[in-house]
Coordinates of C-alpha atoms (C1' of nucleotides) in Angstrom, one line a residue:
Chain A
X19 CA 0.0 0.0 0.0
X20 CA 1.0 3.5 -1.3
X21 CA 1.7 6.3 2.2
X22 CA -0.5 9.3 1.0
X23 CA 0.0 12.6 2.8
X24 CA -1.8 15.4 2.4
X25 CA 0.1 18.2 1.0
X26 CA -0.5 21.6 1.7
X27 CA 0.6 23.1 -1.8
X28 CA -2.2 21.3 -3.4
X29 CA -4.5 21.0 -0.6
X30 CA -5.4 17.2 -1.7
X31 CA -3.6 13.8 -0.4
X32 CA -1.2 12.9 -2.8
X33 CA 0.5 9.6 -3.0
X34 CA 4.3 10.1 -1.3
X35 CA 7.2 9.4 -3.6
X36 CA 11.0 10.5 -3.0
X37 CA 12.2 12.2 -5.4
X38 CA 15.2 9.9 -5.5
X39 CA 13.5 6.4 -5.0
X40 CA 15.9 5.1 -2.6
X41 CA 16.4 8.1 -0.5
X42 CA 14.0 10.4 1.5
X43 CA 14.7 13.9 2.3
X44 CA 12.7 15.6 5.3
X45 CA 12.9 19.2 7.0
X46 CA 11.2 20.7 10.1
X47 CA 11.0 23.8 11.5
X48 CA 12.5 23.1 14.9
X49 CA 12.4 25.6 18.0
X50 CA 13.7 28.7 18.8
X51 CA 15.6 28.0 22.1
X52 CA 14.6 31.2 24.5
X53 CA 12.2 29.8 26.6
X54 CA 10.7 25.6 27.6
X55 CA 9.2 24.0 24.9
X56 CA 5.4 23.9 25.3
X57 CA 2.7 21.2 24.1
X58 CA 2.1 23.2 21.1
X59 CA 5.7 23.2 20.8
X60 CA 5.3 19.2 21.3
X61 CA 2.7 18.3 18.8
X62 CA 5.0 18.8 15.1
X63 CA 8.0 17.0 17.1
X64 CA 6.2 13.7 18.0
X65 CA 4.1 14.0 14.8
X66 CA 6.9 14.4 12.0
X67 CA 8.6 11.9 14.3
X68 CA 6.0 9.4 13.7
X69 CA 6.2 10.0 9.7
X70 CA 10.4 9.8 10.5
X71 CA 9.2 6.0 11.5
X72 CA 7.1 5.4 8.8
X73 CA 9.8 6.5 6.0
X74 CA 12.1 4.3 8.1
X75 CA 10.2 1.5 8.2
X76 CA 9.7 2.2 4.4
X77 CA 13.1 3.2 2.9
X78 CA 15.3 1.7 5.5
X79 CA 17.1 3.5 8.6
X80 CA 19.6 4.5 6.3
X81 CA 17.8 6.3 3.6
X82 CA 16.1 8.4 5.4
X83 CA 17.7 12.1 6.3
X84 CA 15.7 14.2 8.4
X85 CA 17.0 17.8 9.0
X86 CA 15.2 19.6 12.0
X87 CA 16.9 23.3 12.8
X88 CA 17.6 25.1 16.2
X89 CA 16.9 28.6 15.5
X90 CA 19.4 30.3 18.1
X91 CA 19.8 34.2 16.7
X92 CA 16.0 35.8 16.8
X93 CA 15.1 38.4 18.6
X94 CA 12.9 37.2 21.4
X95 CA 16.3 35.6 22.5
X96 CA 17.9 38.7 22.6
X97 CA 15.0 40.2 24.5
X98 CA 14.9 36.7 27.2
X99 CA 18.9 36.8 27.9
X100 CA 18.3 40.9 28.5
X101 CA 15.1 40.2 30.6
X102 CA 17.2 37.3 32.5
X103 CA 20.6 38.9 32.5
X104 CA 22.0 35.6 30.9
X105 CA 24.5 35.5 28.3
X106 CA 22.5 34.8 24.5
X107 CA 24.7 32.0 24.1
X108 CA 24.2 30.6 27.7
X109 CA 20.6 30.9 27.0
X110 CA 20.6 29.0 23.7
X111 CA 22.6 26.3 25.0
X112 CA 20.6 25.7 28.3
X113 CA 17.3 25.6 26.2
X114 CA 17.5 23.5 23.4
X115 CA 19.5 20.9 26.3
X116 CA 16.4 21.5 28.1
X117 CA 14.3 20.6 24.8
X118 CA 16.2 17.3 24.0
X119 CA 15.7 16.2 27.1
X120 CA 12.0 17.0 26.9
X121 CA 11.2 15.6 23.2
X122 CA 13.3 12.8 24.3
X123 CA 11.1 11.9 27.2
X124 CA 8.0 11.8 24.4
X125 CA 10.1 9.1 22.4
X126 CA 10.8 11.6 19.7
X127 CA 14.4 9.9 17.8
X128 CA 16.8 12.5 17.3
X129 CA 16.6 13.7 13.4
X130 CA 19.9 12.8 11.4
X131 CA 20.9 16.7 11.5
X132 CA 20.4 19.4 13.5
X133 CA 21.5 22.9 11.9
X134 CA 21.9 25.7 13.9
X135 CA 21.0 29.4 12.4
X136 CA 24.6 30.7 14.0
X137 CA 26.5 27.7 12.2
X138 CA 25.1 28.4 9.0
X139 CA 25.9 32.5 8.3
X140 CA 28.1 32.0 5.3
X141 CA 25.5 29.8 3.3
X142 CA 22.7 32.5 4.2
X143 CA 24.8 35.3 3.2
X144 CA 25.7 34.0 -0.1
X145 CA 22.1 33.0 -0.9
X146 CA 21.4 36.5 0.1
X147 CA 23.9 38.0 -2.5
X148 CA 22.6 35.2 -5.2
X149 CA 19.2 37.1 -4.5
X150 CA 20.8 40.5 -5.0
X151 CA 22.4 39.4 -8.0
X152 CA 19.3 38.2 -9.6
X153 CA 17.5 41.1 -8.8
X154 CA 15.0 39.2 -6.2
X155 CA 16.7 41.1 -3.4
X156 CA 18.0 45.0 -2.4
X157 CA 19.7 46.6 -0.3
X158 CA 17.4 49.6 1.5
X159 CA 19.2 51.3 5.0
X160 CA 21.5 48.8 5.9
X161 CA 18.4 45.8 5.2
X162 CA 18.4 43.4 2.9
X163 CA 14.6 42.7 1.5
X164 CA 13.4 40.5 -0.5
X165 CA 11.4 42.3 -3.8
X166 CA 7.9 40.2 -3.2
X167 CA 6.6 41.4 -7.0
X168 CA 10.1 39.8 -8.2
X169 CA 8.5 36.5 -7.7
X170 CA 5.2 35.8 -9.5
X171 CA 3.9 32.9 -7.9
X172 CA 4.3 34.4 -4.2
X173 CA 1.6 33.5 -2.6
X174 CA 0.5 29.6 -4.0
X175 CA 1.1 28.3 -0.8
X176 CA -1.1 30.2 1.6
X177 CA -3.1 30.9 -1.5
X178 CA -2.9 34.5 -1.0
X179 CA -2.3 37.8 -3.5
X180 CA 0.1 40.4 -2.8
X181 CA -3.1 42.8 -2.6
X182 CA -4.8 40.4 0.3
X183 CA -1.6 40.4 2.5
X184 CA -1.1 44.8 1.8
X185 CA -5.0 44.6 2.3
X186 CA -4.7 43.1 5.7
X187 CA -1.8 44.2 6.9
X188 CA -2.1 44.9 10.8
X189 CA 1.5 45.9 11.2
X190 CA 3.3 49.4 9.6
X191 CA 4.7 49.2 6.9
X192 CA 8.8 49.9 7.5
X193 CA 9.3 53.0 5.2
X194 CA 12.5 51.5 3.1
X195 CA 10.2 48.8 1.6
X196 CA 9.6 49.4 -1.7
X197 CA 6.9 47.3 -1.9
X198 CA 4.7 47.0 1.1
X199 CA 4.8 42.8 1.3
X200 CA 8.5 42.7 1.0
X201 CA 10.2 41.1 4.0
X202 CA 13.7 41.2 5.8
X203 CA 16.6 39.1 4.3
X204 CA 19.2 40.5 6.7
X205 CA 19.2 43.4 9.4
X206 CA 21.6 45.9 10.7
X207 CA 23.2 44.4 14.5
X208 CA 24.0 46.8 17.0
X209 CA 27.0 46.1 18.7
X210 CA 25.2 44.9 21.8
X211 CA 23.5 42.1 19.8
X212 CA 24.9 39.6 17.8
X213 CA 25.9 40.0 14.3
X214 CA 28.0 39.3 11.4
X215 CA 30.2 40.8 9.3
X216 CA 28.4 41.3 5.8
X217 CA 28.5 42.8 2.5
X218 CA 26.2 45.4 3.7
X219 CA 27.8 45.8 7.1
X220 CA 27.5 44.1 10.4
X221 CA 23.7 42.6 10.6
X222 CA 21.8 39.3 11.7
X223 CA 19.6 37.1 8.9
X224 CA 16.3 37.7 9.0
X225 CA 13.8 34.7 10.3
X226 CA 13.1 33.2 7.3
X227 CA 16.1 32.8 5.9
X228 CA 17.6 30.3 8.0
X229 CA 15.8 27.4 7.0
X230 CA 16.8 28.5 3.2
X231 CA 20.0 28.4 3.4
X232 CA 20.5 25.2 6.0
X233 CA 17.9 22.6 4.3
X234 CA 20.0 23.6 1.0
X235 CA 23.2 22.6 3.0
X236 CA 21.8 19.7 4.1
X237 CA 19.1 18.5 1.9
X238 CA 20.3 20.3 -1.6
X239 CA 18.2 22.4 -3.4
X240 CA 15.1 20.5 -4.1
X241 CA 14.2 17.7 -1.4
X242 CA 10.7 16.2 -0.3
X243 CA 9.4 16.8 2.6
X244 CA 9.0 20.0 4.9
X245 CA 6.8 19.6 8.2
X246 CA 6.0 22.2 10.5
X247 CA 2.6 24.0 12.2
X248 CA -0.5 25.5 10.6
X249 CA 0.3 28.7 11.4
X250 CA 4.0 29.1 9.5
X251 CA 2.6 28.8 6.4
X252 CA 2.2 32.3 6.1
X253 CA 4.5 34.1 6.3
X254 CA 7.4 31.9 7.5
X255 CA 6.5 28.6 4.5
X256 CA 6.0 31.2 2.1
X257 CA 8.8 33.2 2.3
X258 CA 11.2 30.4 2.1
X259 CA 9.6 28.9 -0.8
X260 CA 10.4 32.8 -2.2
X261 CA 13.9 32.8 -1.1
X262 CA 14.9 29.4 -2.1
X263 CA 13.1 28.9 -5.5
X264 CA 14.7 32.5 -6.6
X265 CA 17.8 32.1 -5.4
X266 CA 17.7 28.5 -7.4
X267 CA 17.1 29.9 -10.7
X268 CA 13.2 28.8 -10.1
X269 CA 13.9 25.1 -9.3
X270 CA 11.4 24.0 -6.9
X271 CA 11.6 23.8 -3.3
X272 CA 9.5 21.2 -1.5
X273 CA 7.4 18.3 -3.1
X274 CA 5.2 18.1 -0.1
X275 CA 4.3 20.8 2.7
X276 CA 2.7 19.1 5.9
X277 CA 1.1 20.8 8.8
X278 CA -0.4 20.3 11.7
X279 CA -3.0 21.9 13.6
X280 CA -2.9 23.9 16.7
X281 CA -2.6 22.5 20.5
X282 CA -5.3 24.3 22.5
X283 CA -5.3 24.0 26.4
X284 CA -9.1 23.2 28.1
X285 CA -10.7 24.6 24.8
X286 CA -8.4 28.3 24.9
X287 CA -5.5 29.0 22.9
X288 CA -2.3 28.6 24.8
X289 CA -0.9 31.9 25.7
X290 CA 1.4 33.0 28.7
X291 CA -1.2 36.2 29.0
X292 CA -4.0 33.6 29.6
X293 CA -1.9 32.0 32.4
X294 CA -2.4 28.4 30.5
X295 CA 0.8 28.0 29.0
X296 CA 1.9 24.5 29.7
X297 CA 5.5 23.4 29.2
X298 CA 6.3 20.0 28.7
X299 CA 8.3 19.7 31.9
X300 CA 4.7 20.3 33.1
X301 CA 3.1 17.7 31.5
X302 CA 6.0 15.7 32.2
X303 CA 5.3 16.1 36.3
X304 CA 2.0 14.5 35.4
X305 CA 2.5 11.7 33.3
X306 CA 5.3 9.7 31.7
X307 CA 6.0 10.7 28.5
X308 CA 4.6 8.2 26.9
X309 CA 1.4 8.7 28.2
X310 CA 1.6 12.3 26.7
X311 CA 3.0 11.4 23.0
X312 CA 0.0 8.5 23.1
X313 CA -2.7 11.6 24.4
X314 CA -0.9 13.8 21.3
X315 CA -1.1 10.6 18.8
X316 CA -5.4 10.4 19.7
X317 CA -6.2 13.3 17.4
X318 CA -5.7 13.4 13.9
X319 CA -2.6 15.4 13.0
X320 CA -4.3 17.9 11.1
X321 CA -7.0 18.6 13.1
X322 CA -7.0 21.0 16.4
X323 CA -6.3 19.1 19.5
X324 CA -7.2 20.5 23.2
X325 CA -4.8 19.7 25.6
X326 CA -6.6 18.6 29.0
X327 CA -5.5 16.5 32.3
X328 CA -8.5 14.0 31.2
X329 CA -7.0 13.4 28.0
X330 CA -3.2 12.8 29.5
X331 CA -5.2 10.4 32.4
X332 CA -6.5 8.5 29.5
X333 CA -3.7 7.8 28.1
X334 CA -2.1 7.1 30.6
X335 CA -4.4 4.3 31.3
X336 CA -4.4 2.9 28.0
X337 CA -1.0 2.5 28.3
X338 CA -1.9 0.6 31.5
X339 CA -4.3 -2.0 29.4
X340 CA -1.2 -2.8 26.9
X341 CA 1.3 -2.9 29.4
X342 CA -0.6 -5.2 31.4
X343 CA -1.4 -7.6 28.4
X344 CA 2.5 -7.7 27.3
X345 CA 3.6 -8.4 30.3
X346 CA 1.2 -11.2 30.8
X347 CA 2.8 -12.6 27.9
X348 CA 6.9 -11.8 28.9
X349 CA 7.4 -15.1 28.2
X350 CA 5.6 -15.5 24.6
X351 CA 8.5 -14.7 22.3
X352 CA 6.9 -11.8 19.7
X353 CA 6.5 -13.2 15.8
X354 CA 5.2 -11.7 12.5
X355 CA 5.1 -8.7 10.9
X356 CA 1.8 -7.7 11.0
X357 CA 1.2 -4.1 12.1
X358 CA -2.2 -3.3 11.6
X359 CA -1.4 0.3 12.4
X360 CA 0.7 0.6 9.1
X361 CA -2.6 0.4 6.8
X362 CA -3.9 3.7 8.8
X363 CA -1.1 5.2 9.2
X364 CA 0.0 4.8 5.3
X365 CA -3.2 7.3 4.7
X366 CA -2.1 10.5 6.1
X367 CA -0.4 9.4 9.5
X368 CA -4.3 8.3 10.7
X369 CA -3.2 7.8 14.3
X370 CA -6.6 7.4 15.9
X371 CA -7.5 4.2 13.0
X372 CA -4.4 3.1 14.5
X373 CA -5.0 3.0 17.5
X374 CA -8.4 1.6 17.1
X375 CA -6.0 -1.2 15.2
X376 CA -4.0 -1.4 18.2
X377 CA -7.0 -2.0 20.5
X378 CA -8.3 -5.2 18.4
X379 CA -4.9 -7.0 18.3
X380 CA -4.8 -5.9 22.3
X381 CA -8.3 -7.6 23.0
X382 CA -7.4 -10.7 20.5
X383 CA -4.4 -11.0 22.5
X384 CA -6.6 -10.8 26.0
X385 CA -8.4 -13.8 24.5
X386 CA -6.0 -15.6 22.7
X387 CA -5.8 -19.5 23.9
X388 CA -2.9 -20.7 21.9
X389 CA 1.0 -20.1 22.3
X390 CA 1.1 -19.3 18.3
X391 CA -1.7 -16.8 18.5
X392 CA -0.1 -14.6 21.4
X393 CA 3.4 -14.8 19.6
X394 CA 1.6 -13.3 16.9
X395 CA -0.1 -10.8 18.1
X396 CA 2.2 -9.7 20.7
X397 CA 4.6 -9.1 17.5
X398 CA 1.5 -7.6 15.7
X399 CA 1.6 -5.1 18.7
X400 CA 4.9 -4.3 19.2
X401 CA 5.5 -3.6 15.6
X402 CA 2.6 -1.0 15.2
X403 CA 4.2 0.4 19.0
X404 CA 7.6 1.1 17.2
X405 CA 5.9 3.0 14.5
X406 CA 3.5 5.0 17.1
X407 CA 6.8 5.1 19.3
X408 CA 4.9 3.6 22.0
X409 CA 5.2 0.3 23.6
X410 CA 8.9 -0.3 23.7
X411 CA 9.2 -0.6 27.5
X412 CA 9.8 -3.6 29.7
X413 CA 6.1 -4.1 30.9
X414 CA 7.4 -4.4 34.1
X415 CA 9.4 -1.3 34.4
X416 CA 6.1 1.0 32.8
X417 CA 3.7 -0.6 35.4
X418 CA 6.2 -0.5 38.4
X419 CA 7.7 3.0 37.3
X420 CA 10.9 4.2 38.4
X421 CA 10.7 2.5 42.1
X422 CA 14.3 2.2 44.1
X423 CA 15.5 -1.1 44.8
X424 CA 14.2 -1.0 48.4
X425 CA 11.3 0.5 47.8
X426 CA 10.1 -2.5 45.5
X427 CA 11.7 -5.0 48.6
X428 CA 9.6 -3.1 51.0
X429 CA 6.3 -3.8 48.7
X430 CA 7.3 -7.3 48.3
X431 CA 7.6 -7.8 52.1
X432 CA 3.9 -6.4 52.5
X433 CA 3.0 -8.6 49.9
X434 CA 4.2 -11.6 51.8
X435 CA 2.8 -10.0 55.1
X436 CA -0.6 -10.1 53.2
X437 CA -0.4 -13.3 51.8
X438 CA 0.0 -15.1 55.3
X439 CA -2.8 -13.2 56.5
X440 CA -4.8 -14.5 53.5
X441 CA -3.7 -18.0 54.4
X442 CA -5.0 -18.1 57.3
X443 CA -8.3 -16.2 56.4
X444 CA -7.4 -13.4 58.4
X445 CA -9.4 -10.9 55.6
X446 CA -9.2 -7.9 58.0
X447 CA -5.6 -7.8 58.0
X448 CA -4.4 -8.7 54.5
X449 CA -7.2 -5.8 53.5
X450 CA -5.6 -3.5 55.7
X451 CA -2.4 -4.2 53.9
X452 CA -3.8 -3.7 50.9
X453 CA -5.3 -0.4 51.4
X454 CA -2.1 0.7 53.3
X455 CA -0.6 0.3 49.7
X456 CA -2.8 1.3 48.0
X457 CA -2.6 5.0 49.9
X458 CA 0.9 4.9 48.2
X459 CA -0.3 4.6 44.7
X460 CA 0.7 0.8 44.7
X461 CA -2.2 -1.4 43.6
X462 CA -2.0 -5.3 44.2
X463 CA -3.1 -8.1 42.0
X464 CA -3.9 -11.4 42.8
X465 CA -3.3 -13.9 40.2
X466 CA -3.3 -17.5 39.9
X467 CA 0.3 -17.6 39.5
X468 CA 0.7 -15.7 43.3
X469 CA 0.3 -11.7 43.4
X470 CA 1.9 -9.0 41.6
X471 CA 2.0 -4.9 42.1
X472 CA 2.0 -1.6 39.8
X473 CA 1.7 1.6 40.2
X474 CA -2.1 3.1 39.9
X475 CA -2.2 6.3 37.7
Chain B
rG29 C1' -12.9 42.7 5.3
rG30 C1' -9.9 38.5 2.7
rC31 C1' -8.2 33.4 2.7
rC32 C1' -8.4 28.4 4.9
rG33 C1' -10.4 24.6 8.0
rG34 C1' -14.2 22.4 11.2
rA35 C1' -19.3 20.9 13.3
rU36 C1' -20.3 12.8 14.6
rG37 C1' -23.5 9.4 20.7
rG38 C1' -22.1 11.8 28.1
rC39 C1' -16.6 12.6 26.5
rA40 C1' -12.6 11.5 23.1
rG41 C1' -12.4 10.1 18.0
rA42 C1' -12.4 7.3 12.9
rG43 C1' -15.1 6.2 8.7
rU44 C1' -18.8 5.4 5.0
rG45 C1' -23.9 6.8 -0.8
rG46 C1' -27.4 1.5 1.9
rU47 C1' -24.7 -3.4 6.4
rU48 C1' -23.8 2.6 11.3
rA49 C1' -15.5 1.9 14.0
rU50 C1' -12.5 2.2 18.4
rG51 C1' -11.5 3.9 23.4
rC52 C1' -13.2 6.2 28.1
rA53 C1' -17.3 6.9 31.2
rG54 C1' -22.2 4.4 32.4
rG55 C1' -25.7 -0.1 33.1
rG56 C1' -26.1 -5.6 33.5
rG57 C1' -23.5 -10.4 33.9
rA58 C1' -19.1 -14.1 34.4
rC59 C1' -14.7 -14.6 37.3
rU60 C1' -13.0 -13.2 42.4
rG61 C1' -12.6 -13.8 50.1
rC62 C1' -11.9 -8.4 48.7
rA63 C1' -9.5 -5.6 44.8
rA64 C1' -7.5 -5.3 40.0
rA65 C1' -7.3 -7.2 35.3
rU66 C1' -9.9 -9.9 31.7
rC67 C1' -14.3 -11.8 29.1
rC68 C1' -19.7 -11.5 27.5
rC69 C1' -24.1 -8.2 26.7
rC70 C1' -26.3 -3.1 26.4
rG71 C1' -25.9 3.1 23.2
rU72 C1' -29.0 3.3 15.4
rA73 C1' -24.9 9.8 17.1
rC74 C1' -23.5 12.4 12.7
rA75 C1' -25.4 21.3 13.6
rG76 C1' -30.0 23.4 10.8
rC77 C1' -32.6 24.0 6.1
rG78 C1' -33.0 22.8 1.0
rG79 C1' -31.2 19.9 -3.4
rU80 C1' -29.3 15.4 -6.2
rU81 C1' -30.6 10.1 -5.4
rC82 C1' -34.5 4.3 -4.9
rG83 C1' -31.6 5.7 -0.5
rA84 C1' -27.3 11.1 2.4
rU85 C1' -24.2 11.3 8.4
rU86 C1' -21.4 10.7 3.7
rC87 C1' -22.2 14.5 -2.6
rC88 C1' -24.0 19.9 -3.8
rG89 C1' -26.0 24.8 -2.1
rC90 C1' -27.4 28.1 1.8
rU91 C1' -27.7 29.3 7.1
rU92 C1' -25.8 29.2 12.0
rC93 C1' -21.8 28.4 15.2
rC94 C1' -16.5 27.4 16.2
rG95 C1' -11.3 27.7 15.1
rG96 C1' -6.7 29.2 12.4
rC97 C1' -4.0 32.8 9.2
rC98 C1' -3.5 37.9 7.1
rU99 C1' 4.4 39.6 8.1
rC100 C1' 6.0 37.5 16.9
rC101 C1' 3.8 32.5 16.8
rA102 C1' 4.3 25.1 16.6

RNA sequence: GGCCGGAUGGCAGAGUGGUUAUGCAGGGGACUGCAAAUCCCCGUACAGCGGUUCGAUUCCGCUUCCGGCCUCCA
């Protein structure tokens, strides 16, 4: 079966094929390191990572090369490292440690490369002279702009005209711009703030630019995939598709531009004004990580998702049902290659059909009688888990959770406690035990093959 | 004002021109000292109004409501 993905240039799902057969290339906007990433700042990571599986599990490990960027010169991190009287590159580095570590705990893989804007100045300035030279770009008061009417398809993407955008224009127009839709290449530095040494005197690149210049580094000129929210598609999307297709002689860009919706939080959109701006390292106090990329994977990609604790709960017990089903078959070695969840996810990364996938093999595997059957689907489940990213823990180690050594002896000497009470029909006490437990999130279950704990979410 | 998306049972959320997913919650039952887990049974929902059709939740139009974007934004 053919993946289709919905493309955003053409508004229709279109079958995916790599432009070189063998090899795929993918870029997506990453973050801009001044502050924790947030849930909205979540959702493209663990979404783009779950297409990074499915090209993987397609092409091979090896052919796959996603690029996602750090953008680490902008000017909300000049304005955070004033406001906290850090260094700017302090700040960087402390934030996008802080946001592996986060998309890390979601079961995001690391993409293959990871530009950074400050690494990258030399490519951006020479695709900003190529610009000049072909008379898509001038120089106006020490900016650089790019000449929107020098480009006549401007606009295809966000399906927009030049006269919309001037139309609705809610910010002033800078005076130097000779056209009123024109945007910034490169800006004049002052000495306070970083900058580079340019033809047209110390300055910083301009937003877009970056991911120009480093997806040409990295992926060449024309590659296939770019991924990134709904809401860069105008201006940030469209602007590079300006920068790079002019500055490449009018090759094209991107085959296919995916986006995803918008994260709110209990129906609002997520702003720090509205006091509901929740990091990850929030959502991470609440729940594993797991049980937020599963919560993040129950909504269609493209659709808007609301963020709230019922949803992250939910998940969290869901989790809880597979966990408890694999483990009562540790001992079942996993066959077969049958993930159901690749049939949904091959038409448009449909998470929620995959998950409904997920549920059937769970139940067939509740019910299953025979050792052949619960090889199979165990290995039906875990192969759909390592395209979800879920699923790949010890069952034990998920329904336990990170308990010390003597904590878990502890539990186990209860356990025993309880158990000789329950030989001898002493009900009171052995209930006693297990409600003392049970106070500290530990919930016991009696089994035929003696009695086991986990943790209650 | 312009452009683009949405509206499905208590909640979440797929899908389909006719047999109406899936999960949670809820009700009943089996199992169980209790508990948990598991299993079985139970819900004909698709914003409103027109149209096309033998038949529309699904296609078309209009209306209402909601959301996003219009050079900070995932």
């Amino acid at each position: 079966m053919a993946l289709t993905l919905y493309n955003t240039l053409t508004r229709r799902k279109e079958e995916f094929a790599p432009l070189d057969p063998a090899n795929v290339r993918m870029y997506v906007c990453g973050p801009t390191v001044y502050d924790f990433a947030h849930i909205g700042n979540a959702r493209p990571v663990i979404v783009f990572d779950v297409l990074y599986r499915m090209l993987r599990d397609r092409y091979g490990a090896g052919h796959v090369k996603y690029a996602r960027n750090i953008t680490d010169v902008d000017d909300k991190i000049n304005a955070a490292a004033k406001a906290n009287g850090e260094p700017i590159a302090a700040l960087t580095a402390r934030t996008a440690a802080a946001f592996h570590e986060d998309v890390a705990a979601l079961g995001c893989l690391p993409p293959d490369v990871e530009p950074r804007a400050t690494q990258h100045i030399a490519p951006m300035t020479r695709m900003v002279e190529a610009l000049i030279a072909s008379g898509h770009a001038y120089v106006a008061e020490g900016h650089v702009l790019f000449a929107v009417p020098s480009m006549p398809d401007y606009g295809r993407l966000s399906r927009r005209d030049r006269d919309e955008l001037i139309a609705g224009a809610r910010v002033e127009v800078a005076p130097y711009k000779r056209d009123p839709a024109d945007f910034v290449l490169w800006k004049p530095s002052p000495p306070d703030l970083p900058g580079w040494d340019s033809p047209w005197g110390r300055g910083r690149p301009g937003w877009h630019l970056e991911c120009s210049a480093m997806s040409e580094v990295h992926l060449g000129e024309t590659f296939d995939i770019h991924g990134g929210g709904l809401d860069l598609i105008f201006p940030h999307h469209e602007n590079e598709i300006a920068q790079s297709v002019c500055a490449h002689r009018g090759k094209p860009f991107v085959k296919f531009w995916l986006h995803n919706g918008f994260v709110t939080v209990n129906g609002a959109k997520m702003a720090k004004s509205e006091g509901n701006f929740v990091t990850i390292r929030d959502v991470l106090k609440q729940a594993p990580g797991e049980a937020a990329r599963l919560a993040m994977l129950t909504a269609h990609y493209r659709d808007p998702l609301d963020w709230t604790a019922e949803r992250l709960t939910e998940a969290k017990r869901t989790l809880d049902r597979f966990y408890l089903a694999l483990r009562a078959v540790e001992d079942v070695p996993a066959t077969g290659q049958g993930a159901k969840a690749r049939g949904a996810l091959d038409d448009d990364l449909n998470t929620p059909l995959a998950l409904a996938a997920l549920h059937e093999d769970l139940a067939a595997l509740n019910k299953a009688q025979t050792r052949a059957e619960k090889s199979r689907l165990k290995g039906a489940l875990l192969d759909s888990g390592v395209l979800l990213g879920i699923l790949q823990q010890e069952p034990e180690s998920w329904l336990k959770g990170a308990s010390s050594d003597s904590g878990a002896a502890e539990i186990e000497a209860q356990i025993a406690a309880r158990n000789a009470a329950r030989k001898v029909r002493n009900f009171a006490e052995a209930d006693r035990i297990r409600n003392d437990l049970a106070l500290k999130g530990i919930l016991l279950e009696d089994g035929p093959g003696g009695t086991t704990w986990r943790r209650a979410g």
